[in-house]
Short mmCIF file of C-alpha atoms in Angstrom, two decimals:
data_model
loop_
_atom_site.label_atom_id
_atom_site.label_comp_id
_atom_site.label_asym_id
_atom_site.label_seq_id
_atom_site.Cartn_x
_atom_site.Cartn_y
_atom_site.Cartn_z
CA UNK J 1 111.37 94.30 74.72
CA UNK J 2 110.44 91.70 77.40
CA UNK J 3 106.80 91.60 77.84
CA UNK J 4 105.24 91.45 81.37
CA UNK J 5 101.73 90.51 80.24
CA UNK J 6 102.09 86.62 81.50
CA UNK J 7 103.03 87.70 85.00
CA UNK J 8 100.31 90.10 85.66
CA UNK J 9 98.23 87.19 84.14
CA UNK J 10 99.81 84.60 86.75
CA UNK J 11 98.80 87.60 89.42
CA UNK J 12 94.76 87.75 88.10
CA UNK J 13 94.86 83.90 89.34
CA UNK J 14 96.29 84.59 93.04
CA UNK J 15 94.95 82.62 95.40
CA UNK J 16 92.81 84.75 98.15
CA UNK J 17 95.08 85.38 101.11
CA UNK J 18 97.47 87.20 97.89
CA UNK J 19 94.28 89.10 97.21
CA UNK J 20 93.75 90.09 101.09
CA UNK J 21 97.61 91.09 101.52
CA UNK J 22 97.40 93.01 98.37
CA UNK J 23 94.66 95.56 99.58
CA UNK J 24 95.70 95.57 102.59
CA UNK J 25 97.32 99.18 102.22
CA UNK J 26 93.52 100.32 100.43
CA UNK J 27 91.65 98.97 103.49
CA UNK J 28 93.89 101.01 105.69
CA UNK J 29 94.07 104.34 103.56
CA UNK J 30 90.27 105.64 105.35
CA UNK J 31 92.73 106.00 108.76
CA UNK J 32 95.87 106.73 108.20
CA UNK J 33 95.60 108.87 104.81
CA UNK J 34 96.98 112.20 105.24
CA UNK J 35 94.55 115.32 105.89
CA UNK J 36 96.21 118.64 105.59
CA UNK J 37 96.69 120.10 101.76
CA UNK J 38 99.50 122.46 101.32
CA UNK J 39 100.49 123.32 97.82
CA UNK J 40 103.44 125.54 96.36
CA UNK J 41 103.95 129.33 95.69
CA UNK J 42 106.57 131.20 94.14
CA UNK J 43 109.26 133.16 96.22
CA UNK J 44 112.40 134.63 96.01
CA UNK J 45 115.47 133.01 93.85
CA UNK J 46 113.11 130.35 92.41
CA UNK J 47 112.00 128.84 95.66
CA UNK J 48 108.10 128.28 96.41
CA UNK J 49 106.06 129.02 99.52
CA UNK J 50 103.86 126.79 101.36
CA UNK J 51 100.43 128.29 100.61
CA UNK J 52 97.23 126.28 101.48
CA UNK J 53 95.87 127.05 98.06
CA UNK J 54 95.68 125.21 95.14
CA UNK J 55 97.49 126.83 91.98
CA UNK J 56 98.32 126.55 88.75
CA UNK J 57 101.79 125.63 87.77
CA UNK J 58 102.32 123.72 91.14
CA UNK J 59 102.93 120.08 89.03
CA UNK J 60 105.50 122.40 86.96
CA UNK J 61 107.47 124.35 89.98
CA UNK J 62 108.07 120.25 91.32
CA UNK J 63 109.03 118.67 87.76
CA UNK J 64 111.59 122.18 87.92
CA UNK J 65 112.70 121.57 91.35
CA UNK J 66 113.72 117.73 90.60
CA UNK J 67 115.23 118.12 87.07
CA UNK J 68 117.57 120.26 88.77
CA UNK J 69 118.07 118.30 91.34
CA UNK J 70 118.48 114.88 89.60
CA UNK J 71 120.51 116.00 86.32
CA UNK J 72 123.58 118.08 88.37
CA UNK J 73 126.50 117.40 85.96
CA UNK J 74 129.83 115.40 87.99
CA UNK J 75 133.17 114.73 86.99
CA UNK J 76 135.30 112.10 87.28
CA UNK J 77 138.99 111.82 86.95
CA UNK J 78 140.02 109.18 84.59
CA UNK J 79 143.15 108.88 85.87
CA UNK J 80 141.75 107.81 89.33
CA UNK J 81 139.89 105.41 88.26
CA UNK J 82 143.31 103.74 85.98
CA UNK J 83 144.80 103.62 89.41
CA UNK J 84 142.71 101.14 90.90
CA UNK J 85 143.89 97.90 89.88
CA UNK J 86 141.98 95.58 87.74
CA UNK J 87 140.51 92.18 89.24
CA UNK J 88 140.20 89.27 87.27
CA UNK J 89 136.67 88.84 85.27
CA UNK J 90 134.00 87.10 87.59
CA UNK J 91 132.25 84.83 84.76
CA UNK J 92 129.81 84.01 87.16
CA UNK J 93 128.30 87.18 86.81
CA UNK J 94 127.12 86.91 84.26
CA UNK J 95 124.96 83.59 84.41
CA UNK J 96 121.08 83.83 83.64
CA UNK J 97 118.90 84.86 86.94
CA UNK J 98 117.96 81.32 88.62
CA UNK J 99 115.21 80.56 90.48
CA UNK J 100 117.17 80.21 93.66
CA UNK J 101 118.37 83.39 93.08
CA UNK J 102 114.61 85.04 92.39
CA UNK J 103 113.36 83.54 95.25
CA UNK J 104 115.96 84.95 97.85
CA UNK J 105 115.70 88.43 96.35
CA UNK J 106 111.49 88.17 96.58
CA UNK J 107 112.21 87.74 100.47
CA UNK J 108 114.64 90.28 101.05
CA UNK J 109 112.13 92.43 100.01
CA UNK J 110 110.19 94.38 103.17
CA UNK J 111 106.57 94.22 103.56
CA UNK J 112 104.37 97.05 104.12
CA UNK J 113 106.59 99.24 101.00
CA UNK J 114 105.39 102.10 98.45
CA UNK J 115 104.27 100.38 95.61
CA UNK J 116 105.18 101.87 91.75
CA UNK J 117 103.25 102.81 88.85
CA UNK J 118 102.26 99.22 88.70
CA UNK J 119 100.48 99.73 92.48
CA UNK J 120 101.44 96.05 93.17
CA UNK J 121 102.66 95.51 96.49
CA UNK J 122 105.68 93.18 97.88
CA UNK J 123 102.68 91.15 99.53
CA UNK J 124 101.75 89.61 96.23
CA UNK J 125 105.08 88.52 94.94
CA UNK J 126 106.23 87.23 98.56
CA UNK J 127 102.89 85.00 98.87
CA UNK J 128 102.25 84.48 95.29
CA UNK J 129 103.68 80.76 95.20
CA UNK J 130 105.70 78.59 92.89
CA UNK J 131 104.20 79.19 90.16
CA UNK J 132 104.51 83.05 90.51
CA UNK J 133 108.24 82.66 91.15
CA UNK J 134 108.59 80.62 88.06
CA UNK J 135 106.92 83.22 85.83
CA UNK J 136 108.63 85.71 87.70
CA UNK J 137 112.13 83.94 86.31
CA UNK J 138 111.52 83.36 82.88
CA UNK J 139 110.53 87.30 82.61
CA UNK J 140 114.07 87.86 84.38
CA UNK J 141 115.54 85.34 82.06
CA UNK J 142 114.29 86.72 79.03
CA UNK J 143 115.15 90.19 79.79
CA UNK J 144 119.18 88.78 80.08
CA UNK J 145 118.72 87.50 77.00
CA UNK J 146 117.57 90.40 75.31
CA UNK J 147 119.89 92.60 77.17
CA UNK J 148 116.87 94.95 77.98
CA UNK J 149 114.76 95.85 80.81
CA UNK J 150 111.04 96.83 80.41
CA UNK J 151 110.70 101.00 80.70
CA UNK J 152 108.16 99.94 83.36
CA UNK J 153 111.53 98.96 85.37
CA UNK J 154 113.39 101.93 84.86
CA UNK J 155 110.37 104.43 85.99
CA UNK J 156 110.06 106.40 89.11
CA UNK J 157 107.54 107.88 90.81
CA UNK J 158 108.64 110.99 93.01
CA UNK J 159 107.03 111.84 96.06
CA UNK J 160 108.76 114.66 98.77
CA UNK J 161 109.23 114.08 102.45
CA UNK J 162 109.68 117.01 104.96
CA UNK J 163 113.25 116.72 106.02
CA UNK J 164 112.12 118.15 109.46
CA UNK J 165 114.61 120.56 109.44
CA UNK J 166 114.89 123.81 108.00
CA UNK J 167 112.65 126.21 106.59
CA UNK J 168 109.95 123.85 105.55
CA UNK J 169 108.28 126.05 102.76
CA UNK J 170 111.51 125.69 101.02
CA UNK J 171 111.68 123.15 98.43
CA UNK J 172 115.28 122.08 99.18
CA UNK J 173 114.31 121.28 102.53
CA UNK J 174 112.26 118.17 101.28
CA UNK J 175 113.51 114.53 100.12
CA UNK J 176 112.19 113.35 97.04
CA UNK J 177 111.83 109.62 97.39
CA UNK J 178 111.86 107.57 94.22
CA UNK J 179 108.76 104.76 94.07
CA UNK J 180 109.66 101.94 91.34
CA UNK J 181 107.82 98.84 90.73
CA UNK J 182 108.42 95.89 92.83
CA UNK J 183 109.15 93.72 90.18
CA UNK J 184 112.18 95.81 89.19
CA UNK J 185 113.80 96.02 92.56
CA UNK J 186 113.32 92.52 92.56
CA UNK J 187 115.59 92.44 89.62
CA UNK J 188 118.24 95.02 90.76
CA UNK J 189 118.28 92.80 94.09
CA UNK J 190 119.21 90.10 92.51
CA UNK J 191 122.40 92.01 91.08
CA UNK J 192 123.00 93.41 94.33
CA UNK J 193 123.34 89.99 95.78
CA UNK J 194 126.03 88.86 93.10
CA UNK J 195 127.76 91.83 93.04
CA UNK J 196 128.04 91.70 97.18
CA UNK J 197 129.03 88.04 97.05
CA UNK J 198 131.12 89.16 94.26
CA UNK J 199 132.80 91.57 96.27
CA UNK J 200 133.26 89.85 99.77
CA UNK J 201 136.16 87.39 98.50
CA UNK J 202 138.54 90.19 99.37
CA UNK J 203 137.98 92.85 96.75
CA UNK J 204 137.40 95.12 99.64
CA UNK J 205 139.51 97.06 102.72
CA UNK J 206 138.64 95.69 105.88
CA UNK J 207 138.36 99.39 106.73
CA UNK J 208 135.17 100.07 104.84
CA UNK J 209 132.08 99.59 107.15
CA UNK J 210 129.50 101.22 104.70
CA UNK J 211 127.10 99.19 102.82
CA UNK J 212 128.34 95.94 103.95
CA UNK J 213 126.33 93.55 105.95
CA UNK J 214 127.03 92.73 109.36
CA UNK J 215 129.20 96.27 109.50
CA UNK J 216 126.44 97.90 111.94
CA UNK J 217 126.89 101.39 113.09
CA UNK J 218 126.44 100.02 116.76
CA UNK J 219 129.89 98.34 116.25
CA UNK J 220 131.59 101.17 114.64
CA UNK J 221 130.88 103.19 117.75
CA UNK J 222 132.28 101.05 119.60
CA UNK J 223 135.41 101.10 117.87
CA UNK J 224 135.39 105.35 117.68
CA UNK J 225 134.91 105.10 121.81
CA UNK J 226 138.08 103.33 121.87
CA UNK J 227 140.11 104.85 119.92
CA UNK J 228 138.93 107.68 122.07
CA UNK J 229 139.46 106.27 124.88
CA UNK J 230 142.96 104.74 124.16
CA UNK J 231 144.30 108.35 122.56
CA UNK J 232 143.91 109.34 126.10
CA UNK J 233 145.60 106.60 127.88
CA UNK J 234 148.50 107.05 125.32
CA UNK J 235 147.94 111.29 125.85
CA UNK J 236 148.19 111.73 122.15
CA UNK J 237 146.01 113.15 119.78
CA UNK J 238 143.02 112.13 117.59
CA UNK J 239 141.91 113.63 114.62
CA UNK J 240 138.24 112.45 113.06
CA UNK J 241 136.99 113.91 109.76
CA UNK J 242 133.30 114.23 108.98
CA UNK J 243 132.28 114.54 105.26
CA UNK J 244 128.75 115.93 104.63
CA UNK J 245 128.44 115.57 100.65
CA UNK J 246 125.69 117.75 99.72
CA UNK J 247 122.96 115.38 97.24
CA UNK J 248 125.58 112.30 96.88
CA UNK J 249 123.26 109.63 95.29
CA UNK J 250 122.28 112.45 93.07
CA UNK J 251 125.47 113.33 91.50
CA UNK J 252 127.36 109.65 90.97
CA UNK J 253 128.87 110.04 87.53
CA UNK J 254 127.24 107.16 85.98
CA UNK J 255 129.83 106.48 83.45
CA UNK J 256 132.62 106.26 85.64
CA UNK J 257 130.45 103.98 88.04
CA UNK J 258 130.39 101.85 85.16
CA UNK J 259 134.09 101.76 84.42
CA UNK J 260 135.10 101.14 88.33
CA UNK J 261 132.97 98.19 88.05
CA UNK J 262 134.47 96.23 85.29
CA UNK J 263 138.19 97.17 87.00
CA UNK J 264 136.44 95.52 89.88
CA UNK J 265 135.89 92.28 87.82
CA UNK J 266 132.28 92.75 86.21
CA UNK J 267 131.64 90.98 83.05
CA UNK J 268 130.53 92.75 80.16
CA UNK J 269 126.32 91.24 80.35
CA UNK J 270 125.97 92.12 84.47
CA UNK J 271 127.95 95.51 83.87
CA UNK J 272 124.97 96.51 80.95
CA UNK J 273 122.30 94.98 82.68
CA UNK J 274 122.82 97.32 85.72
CA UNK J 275 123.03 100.13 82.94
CA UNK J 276 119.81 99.40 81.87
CA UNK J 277 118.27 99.68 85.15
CA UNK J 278 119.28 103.21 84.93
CA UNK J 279 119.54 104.51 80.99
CA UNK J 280 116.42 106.29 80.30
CA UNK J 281 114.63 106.79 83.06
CA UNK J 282 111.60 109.10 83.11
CA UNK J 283 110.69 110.27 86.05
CA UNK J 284 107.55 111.72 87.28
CA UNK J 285 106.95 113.98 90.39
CA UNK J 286 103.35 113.46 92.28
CA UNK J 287 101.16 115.93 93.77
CA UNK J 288 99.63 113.51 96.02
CA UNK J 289 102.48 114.07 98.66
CA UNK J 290 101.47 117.62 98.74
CA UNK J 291 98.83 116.58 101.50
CA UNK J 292 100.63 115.86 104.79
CA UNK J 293 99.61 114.11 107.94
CA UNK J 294 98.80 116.25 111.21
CA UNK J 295 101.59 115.65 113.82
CA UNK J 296 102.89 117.19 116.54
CA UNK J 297 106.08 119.85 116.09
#
């Protein structure tokens, strides 16, 4: 298993304006931490009540509420996926992480995020300097060479968001949000930008607008006003279809993600690598979201 103890080491030797941006989010928690404590109580078909009591059980009733939510069994049709045809093998996939590469994921990265379990911010790795970026690479290096990623990677912290609709003492009517260390996404980043680049040579319809870059949904409103507008020049009809899919990012079959990526031309290494950023994940829900901040309804 890759070991991460020579980049936290590189991190104890950060030069002082790293040190600054890193507790910048502690100096700031005295005025903008959260006041109000509500916690959870049972009520009818499972659900809990907003009660402003602490009680027993509470960390259980939330570890409930997301196993549920996060292990819904899907399906997917094997003979959907043996439609699509298969792309030649991108080799290029499937070269080590460069330093190039490390460095343009590191500032892609937003400022100001949720840190992990690690509590280091983006701050550090976007100021850290050369020499952080070059420990930074070997660790990613190392981990492609040993076809594993640290369990520190792979775990999520869960904290739930008011949805601000709804009944909001129901626990379906919250968003658990999923913190992971920086270092990780930093990794996963750097096979989302291959497998974009990968991707852009033609491998998909000009139709799709979602999760592409420069596909904004400022332009794609523009485009529904005129078809709007031209189906009544022409005086014919328009038919639009909204699909609302109840907890998608939840319930991606996993496997079958895998096999539509290798018909899409993923190499064997960058198709596993991206597997181990998701086998065996343990999450863990938090409490500390249970206090919220006073607003105005």
């Amino acid at each position: 298993m890759p070991d991460l103890s020579s980049l936290y080491a590189v991190m104890d030797c950060g030069s002082p304006r790293v040190t600054i941006r890193g507790n910048r989010h502690r100096l700031l928690n005295p005025f903008f931490s959260p006041t109000t404590a509500v916690e959870y109580r049972r009520f009818k078909n499972n659900f809990y009540v907003l009660t402003d009591r602490v009680e027993p059980g509470v960390a259980v009733r939330w570890a409930e509420h997301f196993r549920r939510v996060l292990n819904c069994s899907s399906a997917i049709s094997d003979a959907a996926i043996d439609k699509l045809p298969r792309v030649d093998t991108n080799n290029d996939l499937d070269l080590p992480p460069s330093l190039p590469g490390t460095i343009w994921a590191v500032q892609q990265i937003f400022s100001g995020k949720a840190t992990g379990s690690d509590a280091i911010p983006p701050e550090v790795y976007k100021h850290g300097g050369p020499r952080l970026m070059a420990e930074l690479t070997t660790l990613f290096q190392e981990m492609w060479r040993q076809g594993q990623a640290p369990q520190d990677f792979k775990d999520a912290t869960i904290v739930h968001l008011y949805k601000r609709k709804g009944n909001r003492q129901l626990c379906d009517n919250h968003r658990g949000i999923s913190l992971l260390n920086i270092a990780g996404k930093i990794f996963a980043r750097i096979h989302l930008n291959r497998l974009n680049g990968h991707l852009e040579q033609g491998l998909l319809p000009e139709s799709q607008c979602g999760f592409r870059r420069h596909r904004g949904t400022t332009d794609m409103i523009f485009a529904a006003r005129q078809l709007q507008e031209k189906c009544q020049e022409m005086r014919t009809h328009l038919y639009t279809t909204f699909v609302d899919l109840t907890k998608a990012f939840d319930t991606v079959n996993r496997d079958g993600l895998w096999k539509v990526m290798q018909k899409f031309g993923c190499p064997e290494q960058f198709t596993h690598m991206v597997c181990q950023l998701h086998d065996g994940m343990k999450p863990r829900a938090s409490l500390t979201t249970g206090r919220y901040p006073k607003h105005s309804q």
